[in-house]
XYZ file of C-alpha atoms in Angstrom:
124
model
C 99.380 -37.759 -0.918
C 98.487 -34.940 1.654
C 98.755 -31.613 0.836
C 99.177 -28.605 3.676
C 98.475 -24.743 3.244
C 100.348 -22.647 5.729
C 98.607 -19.230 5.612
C 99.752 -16.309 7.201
C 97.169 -15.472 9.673
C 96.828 -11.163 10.530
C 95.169 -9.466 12.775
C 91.925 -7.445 11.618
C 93.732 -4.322 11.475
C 93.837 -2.735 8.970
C 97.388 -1.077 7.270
C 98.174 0.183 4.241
C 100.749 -2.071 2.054
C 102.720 -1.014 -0.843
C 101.814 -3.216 -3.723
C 104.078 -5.726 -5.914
C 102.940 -6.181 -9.282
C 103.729 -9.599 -11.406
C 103.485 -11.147 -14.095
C 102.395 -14.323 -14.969
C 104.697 -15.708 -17.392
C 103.563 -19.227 -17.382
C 107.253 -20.408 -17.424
C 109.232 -18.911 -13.992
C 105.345 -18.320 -12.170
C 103.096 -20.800 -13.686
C 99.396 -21.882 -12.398
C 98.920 -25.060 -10.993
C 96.354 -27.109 -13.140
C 95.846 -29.704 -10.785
C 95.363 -27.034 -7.663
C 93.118 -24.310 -9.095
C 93.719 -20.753 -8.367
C 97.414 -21.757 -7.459
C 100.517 -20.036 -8.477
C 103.971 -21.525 -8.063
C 107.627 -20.880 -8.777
C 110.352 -22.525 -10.661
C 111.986 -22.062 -7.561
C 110.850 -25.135 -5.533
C 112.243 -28.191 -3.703
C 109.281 -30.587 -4.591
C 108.412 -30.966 -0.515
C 107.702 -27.611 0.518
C 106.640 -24.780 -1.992
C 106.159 -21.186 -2.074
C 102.803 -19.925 -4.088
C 100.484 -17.432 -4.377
C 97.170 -18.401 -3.833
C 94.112 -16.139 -5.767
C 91.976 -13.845 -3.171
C 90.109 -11.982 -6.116
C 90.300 -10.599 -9.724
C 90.538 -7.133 -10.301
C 90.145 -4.914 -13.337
C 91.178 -1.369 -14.833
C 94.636 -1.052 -12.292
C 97.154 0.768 -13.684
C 100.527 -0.106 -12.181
C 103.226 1.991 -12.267
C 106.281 -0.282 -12.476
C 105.412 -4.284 -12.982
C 108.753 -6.777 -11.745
C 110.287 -9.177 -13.376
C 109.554 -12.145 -10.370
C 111.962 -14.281 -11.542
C 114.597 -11.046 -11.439
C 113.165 -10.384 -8.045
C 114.110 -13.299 -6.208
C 116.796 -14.772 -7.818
C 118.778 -11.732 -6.919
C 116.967 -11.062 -3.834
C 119.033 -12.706 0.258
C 116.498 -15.135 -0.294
C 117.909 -16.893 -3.062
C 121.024 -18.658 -1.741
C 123.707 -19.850 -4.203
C 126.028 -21.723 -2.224
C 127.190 -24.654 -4.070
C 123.764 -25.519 -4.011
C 120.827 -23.495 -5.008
C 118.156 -22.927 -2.592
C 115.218 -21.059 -2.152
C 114.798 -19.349 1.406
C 110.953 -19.458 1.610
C 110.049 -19.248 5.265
C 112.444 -15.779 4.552
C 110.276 -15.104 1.418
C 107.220 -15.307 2.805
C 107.842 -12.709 6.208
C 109.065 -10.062 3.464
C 106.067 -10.657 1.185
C 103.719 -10.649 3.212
C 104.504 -7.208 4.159
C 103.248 -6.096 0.372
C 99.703 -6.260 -1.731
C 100.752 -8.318 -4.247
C 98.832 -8.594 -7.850
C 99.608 -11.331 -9.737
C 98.930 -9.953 -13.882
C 97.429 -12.104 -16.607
C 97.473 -10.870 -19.961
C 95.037 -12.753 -22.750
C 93.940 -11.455 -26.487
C 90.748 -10.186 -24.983
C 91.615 -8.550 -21.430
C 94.007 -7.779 -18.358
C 93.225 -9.494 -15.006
C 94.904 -8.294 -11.989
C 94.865 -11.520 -9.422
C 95.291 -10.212 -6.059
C 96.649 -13.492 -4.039
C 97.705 -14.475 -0.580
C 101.117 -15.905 -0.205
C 101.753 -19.296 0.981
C 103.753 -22.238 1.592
C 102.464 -25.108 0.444
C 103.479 -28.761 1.746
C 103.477 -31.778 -0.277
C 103.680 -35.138 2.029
Protein backbone atom coordinates (compact mmCIF):
# COMPACT_ATOMS: atom_id res chain seq x y z
CA UNK A 1 0.00 0.00 0.00
CA UNK A 2 1.49 3.54 -0.78
CA UNK A 3 0.39 6.35 0.85
CA UNK A 4 0.81 10.19 -0.71
CA UNK A 5 0.65 13.62 1.23
CA UNK A 6 -0.23 16.50 -1.00
CA UNK A 7 0.73 19.62 1.02
CA UNK A 8 -0.02 22.94 0.13
CA UNK A 9 3.22 24.56 -0.43
CA UNK A 10 3.25 28.88 0.43
CA UNK A 11 5.45 31.24 -0.09
CA UNK A 12 7.49 32.65 3.03
CA UNK A 13 5.36 35.55 3.32
CA UNK A 14 3.92 36.13 5.85
CA UNK A 15 -0.23 37.13 6.13
CA UNK A 16 -2.45 37.24 8.66
CA UNK A 17 -5.35 34.39 8.53
CA UNK A 18 -8.53 34.38 10.33
CA UNK A 19 -8.67 31.27 12.41
CA UNK A 20 -11.25 28.18 12.34
CA UNK A 21 -11.66 26.53 15.49
CA UNK A 22 -12.78 22.59 15.76
CA UNK A 23 -13.51 20.18 17.58
CA UNK A 24 -12.45 16.88 17.77
CA UNK A 25 -15.34 14.76 18.24
CA UNK A 26 -13.80 11.46 17.62
CA UNK A 27 -16.90 10.41 15.55
CA UNK A 28 -17.36 13.07 12.29
CA UNK A 29 -13.21 14.21 12.79
CA UNK A 30 -11.51 11.31 14.28
CA UNK A 31 -7.51 10.70 14.60
CA UNK A 32 -5.98 8.23 12.63
CA UNK A 33 -4.34 5.50 14.93
CA UNK A 34 -2.46 3.91 12.38
CA UNK A 35 -1.06 7.51 10.91
CA UNK A 36 -0.13 9.50 14.02
CA UNK A 37 -0.88 13.09 14.30
CA UNK A 38 -3.59 12.55 11.50
CA UNK A 39 -7.05 13.85 11.45
CA UNK A 40 -9.69 12.67 9.01
CA UNK A 41 -13.34 13.08 8.11
CA UNK A 42 -16.33 10.92 7.85
CA UNK A 43 -16.48 12.49 4.69
CA UNK A 44 -14.11 10.33 2.55
CA UNK A 45 -14.06 8.16 -0.60
CA UNK A 46 -11.47 5.55 0.73
CA UNK A 47 -8.85 6.65 -2.34
CA UNK A 48 -8.27 10.13 -1.76
CA UNK A 49 -8.88 11.86 1.72
CA UNK A 50 -9.04 15.17 3.18
CA UNK A 51 -7.15 15.57 6.81
CA UNK A 52 -5.61 17.75 8.94
CA UNK A 53 -2.29 16.98 9.73
CA UNK A 54 -0.78 18.34 13.48
CA UNK A 55 1.90 21.37 13.09
CA UNK A 56 1.97 22.02 16.99
CA UNK A 57 -0.01 22.02 20.32
CA UNK A 58 -1.00 25.05 21.81
CA UNK A 59 -2.33 26.03 25.21
CA UNK A 60 -4.45 28.82 27.11
CA UNK A 61 -6.43 30.09 23.51
CA UNK A 62 -9.55 31.33 24.07
CA UNK A 63 -11.74 31.11 20.98
CA UNK A 64 -14.48 33.09 20.47
CA UNK A 65 -16.93 30.95 18.48
CA UNK A 66 -15.77 27.02 18.00
CA UNK A 67 -17.80 25.19 14.61
CA UNK A 68 -19.51 22.40 14.45
CA UNK A 69 -17.08 20.69 11.36
CA UNK A 70 -19.40 18.32 10.50
CA UNK A 71 -22.18 21.42 10.24
CA UNK A 72 -19.52 23.23 8.33
CA UNK A 73 -19.10 21.19 5.43
CA UNK A 74 -21.96 19.29 5.03
CA UNK A 75 -23.78 22.48 4.35
CA UNK A 76 -20.92 24.18 2.88
CA UNK A 77 -20.69 24.15 -1.99
CA UNK A 78 -18.32 21.64 -1.14
CA UNK A 79 -20.52 19.04 -0.10
CA UNK A 80 -22.42 17.92 -3.21
CA UNK A 81 -25.70 15.97 -2.82
CA UNK A 82 -26.59 14.97 -6.14
CA UNK A 83 -27.98 11.60 -6.12
CA UNK A 84 -24.80 10.75 -4.85
CA UNK A 85 -22.95 12.23 -2.00
CA UNK A 86 -19.61 13.58 -2.56
CA UNK A 87 -17.10 15.43 -0.94
CA UNK A 88 -15.42 18.29 -3.12
CA UNK A 89 -11.91 18.19 -1.53
CA UNK A 90 -9.53 19.68 -4.04
CA UNK A 91 -12.50 22.71 -3.44
CA UNK A 92 -12.06 22.18 0.36
CA UNK A 93 -8.72 22.43 0.58
CA UNK A 94 -8.16 26.09 -1.66
CA UNK A 95 -10.86 27.59 0.89
CA UNK A 96 -9.12 26.17 3.97
CA UNK A 97 -6.15 26.86 3.40
CA UNK A 98 -6.96 30.42 3.37
CA UNK A 99 -7.69 30.08 7.43
CA UNK A 100 -5.46 29.11 10.77
CA UNK A 101 -7.18 26.30 11.68
CA UNK A 102 -7.03 24.72 15.44
CA UNK A 103 -8.13 21.50 15.74
CA UNK A 104 -9.57 21.29 19.92
CA UNK A 105 -9.12 18.27 22.16
CA UNK A 106 -10.83 18.22 25.30
CA UNK A 107 -9.61 15.42 28.12
CA UNK A 108 -10.49 15.27 32.12
CA UNK A 109 -7.20 16.94 32.79
CA UNK A 110 -6.65 19.75 30.00
CA UNK A 111 -7.53 21.62 26.60
CA UNK A 112 -5.09 21.21 23.65
CA UNK A 113 -5.43 23.44 20.78
CA UNK A 114 -3.77 21.35 17.64
CA UNK A 115 -2.86 23.79 15.10
CA UNK A 116 -2.67 21.48 11.74
CA UNK A 117 -1.93 21.82 8.08
CA UNK A 118 -4.56 20.68 5.71
CA UNK A 119 -4.08 17.95 3.34
CA UNK A 120 -5.13 15.46 0.94
CA UNK A 121 -4.06 12.35 1.56
CA UNK A 122 -3.82 9.43 -1.18
CA UNK A 123 -4.25 5.88 -0.49
CA UNK A 124 -2.90 3.58 -3.58
Amino acid sequence: MHLFFLNNVQAQQKVKKDTLYFKIDNSYLFENKNIPKTFFIEDGNGHTEFCFQEAEILFDLRPIQVLDLKYFIRNSKFFINQGKIALDIKGLVDFMKNYKIILIRESDKKTEYIKVNVSIMIFG
